[in-house]
mmCIF file of C-alpha atoms in Angstrom:
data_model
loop_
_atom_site.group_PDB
_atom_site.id
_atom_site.type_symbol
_atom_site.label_atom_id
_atom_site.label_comp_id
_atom_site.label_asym_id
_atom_site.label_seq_id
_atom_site.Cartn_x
_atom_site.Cartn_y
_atom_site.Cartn_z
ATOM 1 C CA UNK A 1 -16.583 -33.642 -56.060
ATOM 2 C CA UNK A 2 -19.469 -35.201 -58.334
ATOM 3 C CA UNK A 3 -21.171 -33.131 -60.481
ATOM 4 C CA UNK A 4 -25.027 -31.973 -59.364
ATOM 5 C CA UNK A 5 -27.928 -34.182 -61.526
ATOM 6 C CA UNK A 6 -28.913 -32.245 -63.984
ATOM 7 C CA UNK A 7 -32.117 -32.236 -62.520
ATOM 8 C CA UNK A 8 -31.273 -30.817 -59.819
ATOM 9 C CA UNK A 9 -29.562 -28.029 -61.277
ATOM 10 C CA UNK A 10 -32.330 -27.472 -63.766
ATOM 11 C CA UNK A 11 -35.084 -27.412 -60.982
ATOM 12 C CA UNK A 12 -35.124 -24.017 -60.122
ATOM 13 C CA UNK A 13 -35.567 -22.898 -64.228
ATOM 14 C CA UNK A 14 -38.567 -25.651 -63.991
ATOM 15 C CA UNK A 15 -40.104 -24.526 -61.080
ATOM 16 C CA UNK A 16 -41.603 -21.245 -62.915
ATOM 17 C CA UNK A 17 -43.459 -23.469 -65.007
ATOM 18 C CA UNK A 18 -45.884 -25.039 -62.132
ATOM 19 C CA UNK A 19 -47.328 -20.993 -61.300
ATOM 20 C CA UNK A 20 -50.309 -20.370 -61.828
ATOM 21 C CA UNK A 21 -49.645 -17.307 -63.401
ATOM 22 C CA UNK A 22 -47.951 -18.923 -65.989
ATOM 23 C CA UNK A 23 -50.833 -21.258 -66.900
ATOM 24 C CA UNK A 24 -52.879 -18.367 -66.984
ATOM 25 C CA UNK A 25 -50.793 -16.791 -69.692
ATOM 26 C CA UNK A 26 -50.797 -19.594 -71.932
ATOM 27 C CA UNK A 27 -54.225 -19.712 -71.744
ATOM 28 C CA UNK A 28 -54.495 -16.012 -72.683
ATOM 29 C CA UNK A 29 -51.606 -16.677 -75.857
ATOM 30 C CA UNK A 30 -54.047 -19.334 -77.072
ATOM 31 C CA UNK A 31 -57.130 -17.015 -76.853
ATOM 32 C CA UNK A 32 -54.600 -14.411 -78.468
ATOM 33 C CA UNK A 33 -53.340 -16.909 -81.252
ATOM 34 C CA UNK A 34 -57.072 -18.443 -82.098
ATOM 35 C CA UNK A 35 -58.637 -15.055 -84.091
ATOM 36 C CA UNK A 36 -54.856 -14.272 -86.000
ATOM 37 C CA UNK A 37 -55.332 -18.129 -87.132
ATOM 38 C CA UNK A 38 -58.987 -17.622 -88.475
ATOM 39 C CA UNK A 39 -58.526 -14.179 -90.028
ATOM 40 C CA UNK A 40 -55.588 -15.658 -91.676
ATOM 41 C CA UNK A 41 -54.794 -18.901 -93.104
ATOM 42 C CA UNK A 42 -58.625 -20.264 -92.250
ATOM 43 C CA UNK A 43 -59.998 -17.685 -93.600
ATOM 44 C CA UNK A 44 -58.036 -17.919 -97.228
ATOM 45 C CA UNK A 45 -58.521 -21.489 -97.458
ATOM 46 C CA UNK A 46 -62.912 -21.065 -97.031
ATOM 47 C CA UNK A 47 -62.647 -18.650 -99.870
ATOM 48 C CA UNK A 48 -60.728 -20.582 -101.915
ATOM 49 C CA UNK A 49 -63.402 -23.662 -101.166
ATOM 50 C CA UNK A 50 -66.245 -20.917 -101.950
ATOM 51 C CA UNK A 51 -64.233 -20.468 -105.305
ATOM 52 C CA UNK A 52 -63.390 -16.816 -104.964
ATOM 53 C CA UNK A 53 -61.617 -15.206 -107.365
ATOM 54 C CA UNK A 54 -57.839 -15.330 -106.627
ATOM 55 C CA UNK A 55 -57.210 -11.580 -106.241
ATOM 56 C CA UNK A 56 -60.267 -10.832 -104.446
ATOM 57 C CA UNK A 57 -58.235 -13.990 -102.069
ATOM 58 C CA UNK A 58 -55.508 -11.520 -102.352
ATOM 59 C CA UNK A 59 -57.111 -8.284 -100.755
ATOM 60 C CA UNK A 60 -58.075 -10.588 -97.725
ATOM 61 C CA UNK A 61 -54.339 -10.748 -96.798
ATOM 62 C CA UNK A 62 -55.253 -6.954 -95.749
ATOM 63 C CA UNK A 63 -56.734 -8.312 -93.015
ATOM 64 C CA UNK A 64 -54.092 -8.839 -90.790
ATOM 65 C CA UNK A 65 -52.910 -4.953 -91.172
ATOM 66 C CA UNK A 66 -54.486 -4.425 -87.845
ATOM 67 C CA UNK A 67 -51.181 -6.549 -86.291
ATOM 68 C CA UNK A 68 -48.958 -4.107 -88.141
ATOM 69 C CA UNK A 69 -50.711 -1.104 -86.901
ATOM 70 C CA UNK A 70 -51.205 -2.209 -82.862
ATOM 71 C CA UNK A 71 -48.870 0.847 -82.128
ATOM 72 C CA UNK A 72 -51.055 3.318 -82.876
ATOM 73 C CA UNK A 73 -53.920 2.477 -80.346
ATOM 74 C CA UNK A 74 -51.798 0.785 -78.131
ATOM 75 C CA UNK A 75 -51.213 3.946 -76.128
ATOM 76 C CA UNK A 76 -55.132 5.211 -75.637
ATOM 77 C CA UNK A 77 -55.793 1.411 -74.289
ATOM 78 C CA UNK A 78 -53.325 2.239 -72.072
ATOM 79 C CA UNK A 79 -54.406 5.476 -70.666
ATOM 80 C CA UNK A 80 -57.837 4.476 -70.652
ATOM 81 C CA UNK A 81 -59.657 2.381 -68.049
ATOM 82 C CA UNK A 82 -62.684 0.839 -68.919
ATOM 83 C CA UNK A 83 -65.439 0.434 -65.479
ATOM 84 C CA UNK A 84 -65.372 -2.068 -63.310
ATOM 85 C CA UNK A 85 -62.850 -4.827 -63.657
ATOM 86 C CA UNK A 86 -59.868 -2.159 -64.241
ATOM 87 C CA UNK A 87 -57.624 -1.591 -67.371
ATOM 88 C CA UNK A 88 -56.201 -4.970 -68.304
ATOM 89 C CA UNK A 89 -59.134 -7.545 -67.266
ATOM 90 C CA UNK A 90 -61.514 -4.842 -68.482
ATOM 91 C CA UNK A 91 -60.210 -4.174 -71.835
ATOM 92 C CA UNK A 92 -59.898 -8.522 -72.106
ATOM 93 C CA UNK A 93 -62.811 -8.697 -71.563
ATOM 94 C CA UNK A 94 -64.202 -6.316 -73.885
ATOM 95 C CA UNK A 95 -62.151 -7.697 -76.712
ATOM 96 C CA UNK A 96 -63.431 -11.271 -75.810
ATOM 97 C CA UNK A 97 -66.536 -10.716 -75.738
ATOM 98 C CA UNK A 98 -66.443 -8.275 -78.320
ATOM 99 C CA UNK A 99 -64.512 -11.111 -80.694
ATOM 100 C CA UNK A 100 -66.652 -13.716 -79.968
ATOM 101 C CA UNK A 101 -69.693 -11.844 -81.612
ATOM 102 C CA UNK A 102 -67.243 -10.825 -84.623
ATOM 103 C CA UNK A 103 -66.601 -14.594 -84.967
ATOM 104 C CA UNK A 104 -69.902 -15.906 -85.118
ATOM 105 C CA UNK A 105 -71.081 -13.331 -87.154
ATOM 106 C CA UNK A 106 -68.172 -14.244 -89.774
ATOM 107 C CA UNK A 107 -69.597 -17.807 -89.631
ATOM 108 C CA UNK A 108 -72.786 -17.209 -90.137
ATOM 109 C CA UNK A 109 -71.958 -15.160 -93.657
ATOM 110 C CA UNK A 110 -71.472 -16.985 -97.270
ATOM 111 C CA UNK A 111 -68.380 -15.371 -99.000
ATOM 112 C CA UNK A 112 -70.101 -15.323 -102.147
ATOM 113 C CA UNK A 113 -72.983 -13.499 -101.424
ATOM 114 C CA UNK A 114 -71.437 -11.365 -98.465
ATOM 115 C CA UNK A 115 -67.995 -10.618 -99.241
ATOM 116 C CA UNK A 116 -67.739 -6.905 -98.321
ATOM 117 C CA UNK A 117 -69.202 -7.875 -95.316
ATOM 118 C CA UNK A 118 -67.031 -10.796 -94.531
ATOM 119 C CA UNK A 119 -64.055 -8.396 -95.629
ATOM 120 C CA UNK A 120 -65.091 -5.583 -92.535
ATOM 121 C CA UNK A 121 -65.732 -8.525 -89.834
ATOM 122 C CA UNK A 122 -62.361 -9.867 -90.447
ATOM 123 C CA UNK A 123 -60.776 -6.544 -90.714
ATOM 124 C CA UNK A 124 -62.704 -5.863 -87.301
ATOM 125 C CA UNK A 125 -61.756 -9.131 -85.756
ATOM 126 C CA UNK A 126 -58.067 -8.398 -86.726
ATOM 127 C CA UNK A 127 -58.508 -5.352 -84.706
ATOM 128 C CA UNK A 128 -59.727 -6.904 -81.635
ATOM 129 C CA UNK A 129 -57.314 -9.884 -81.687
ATOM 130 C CA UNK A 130 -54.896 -7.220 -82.053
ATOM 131 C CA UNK A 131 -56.206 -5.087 -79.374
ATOM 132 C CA UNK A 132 -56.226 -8.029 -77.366
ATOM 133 C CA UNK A 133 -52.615 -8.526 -77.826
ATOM 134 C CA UNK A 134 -51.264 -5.409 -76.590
ATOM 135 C CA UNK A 135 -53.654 -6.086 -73.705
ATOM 136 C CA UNK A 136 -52.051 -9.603 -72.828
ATOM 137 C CA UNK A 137 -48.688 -8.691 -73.282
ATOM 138 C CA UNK A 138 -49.276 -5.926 -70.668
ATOM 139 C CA UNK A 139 -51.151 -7.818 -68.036
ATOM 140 C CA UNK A 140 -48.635 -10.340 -68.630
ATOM 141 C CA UNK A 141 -45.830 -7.901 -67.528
ATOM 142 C CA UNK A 142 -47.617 -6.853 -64.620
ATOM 143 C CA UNK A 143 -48.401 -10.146 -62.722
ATOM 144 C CA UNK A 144 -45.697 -12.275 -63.630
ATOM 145 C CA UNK A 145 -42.522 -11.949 -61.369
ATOM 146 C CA UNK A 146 -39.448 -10.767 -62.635
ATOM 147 C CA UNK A 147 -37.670 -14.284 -62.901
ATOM 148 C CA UNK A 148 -40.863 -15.355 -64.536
ATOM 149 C CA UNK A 149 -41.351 -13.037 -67.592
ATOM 150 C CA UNK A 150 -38.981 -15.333 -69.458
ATOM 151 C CA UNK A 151 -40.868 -18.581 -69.205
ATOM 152 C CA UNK A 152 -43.704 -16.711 -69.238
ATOM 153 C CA UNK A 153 -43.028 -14.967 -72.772
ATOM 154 C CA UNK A 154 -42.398 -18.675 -73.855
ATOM 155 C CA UNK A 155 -45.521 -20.074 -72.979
ATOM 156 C CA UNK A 156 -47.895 -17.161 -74.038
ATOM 157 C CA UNK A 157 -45.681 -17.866 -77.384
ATOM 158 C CA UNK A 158 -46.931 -21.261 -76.848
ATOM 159 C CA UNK A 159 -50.418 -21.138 -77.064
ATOM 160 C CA UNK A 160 -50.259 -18.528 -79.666
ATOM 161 C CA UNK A 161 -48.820 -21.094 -81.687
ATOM 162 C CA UNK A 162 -51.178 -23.559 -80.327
ATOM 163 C CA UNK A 163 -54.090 -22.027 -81.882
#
């Protein structure tokens, strides 16, 4: 007896990847990956441009505590349901919305002249990308399917890493 085409045998592991659901989540790991990537290595390199002193560089890295610390709030955004769209769309789109402002407002500053400033909007965008993970990860266990929470961690991974 010939063996199957791999194809073939490989078709039902590639058939998760056409859902909808799944394209959803990547889309949700890039809007998840976008903020970590600002408040991190973006964010370092415009104050180094802006010539800012190298340990003041240094307490920025601070920054990305927020992603250490998700544990801690993770339960309350949990228990609580924000109105209207329901716990996991509503608290997205609270964070999005609420990180989109946080953004533009960090653009619109001049590290030299507004660095405490600059230093709380990242800190506070760090909190809402971070917010906004625990958030994704959750909605992502609830509407994918069992035998599609692997490819589905994968892809979220994805467009994290995308970003």
């Amino acid at each position: 007896m010939a063996p199957e085409p791999l194809a073939t045998r490989l078709a039902p592991y590639l058939e998760v990847f056409r859902s909808r659901r799944v394209a959803v989540v990547l889309l949700l790991g890039f809007s998840s990956g976008l903020p970590l990537a600002l408040t991190g290595g973006t964010l370092q390199a415009w104050l180094t441009v802006e010539d800012i002193d190298i340990k003041t560089i240094g307490l920025f890295s601070l920054v990305g505590l927020p992603y250490t610390l998700k544990f801690l709030w993770a339960p309350l955004m949990d228990r609580y349901v924000p109105p209207l769209l329901g716990r996991r769309r509503g608290w997205m789109v609270i964070t999005q919305l609420a990180l989109m402002a946080a953004i533009a407002s960090i653009g619109a500053l001049s590290p030299r002249h507004a660095a405490a400033a600059l230093a709380v909007l990242a800190l506070l965008t760090a909190f809402l990308s971070a917010s906004q993970d625990i958030v994704v990860d959750a909605y992502r266990t609830d509407v994918l399917r069992d035998r599609e929470r692997g490819a589905g961690a994968a892809v979220s991974v994805l467009g994290y890493r995308l970003a």
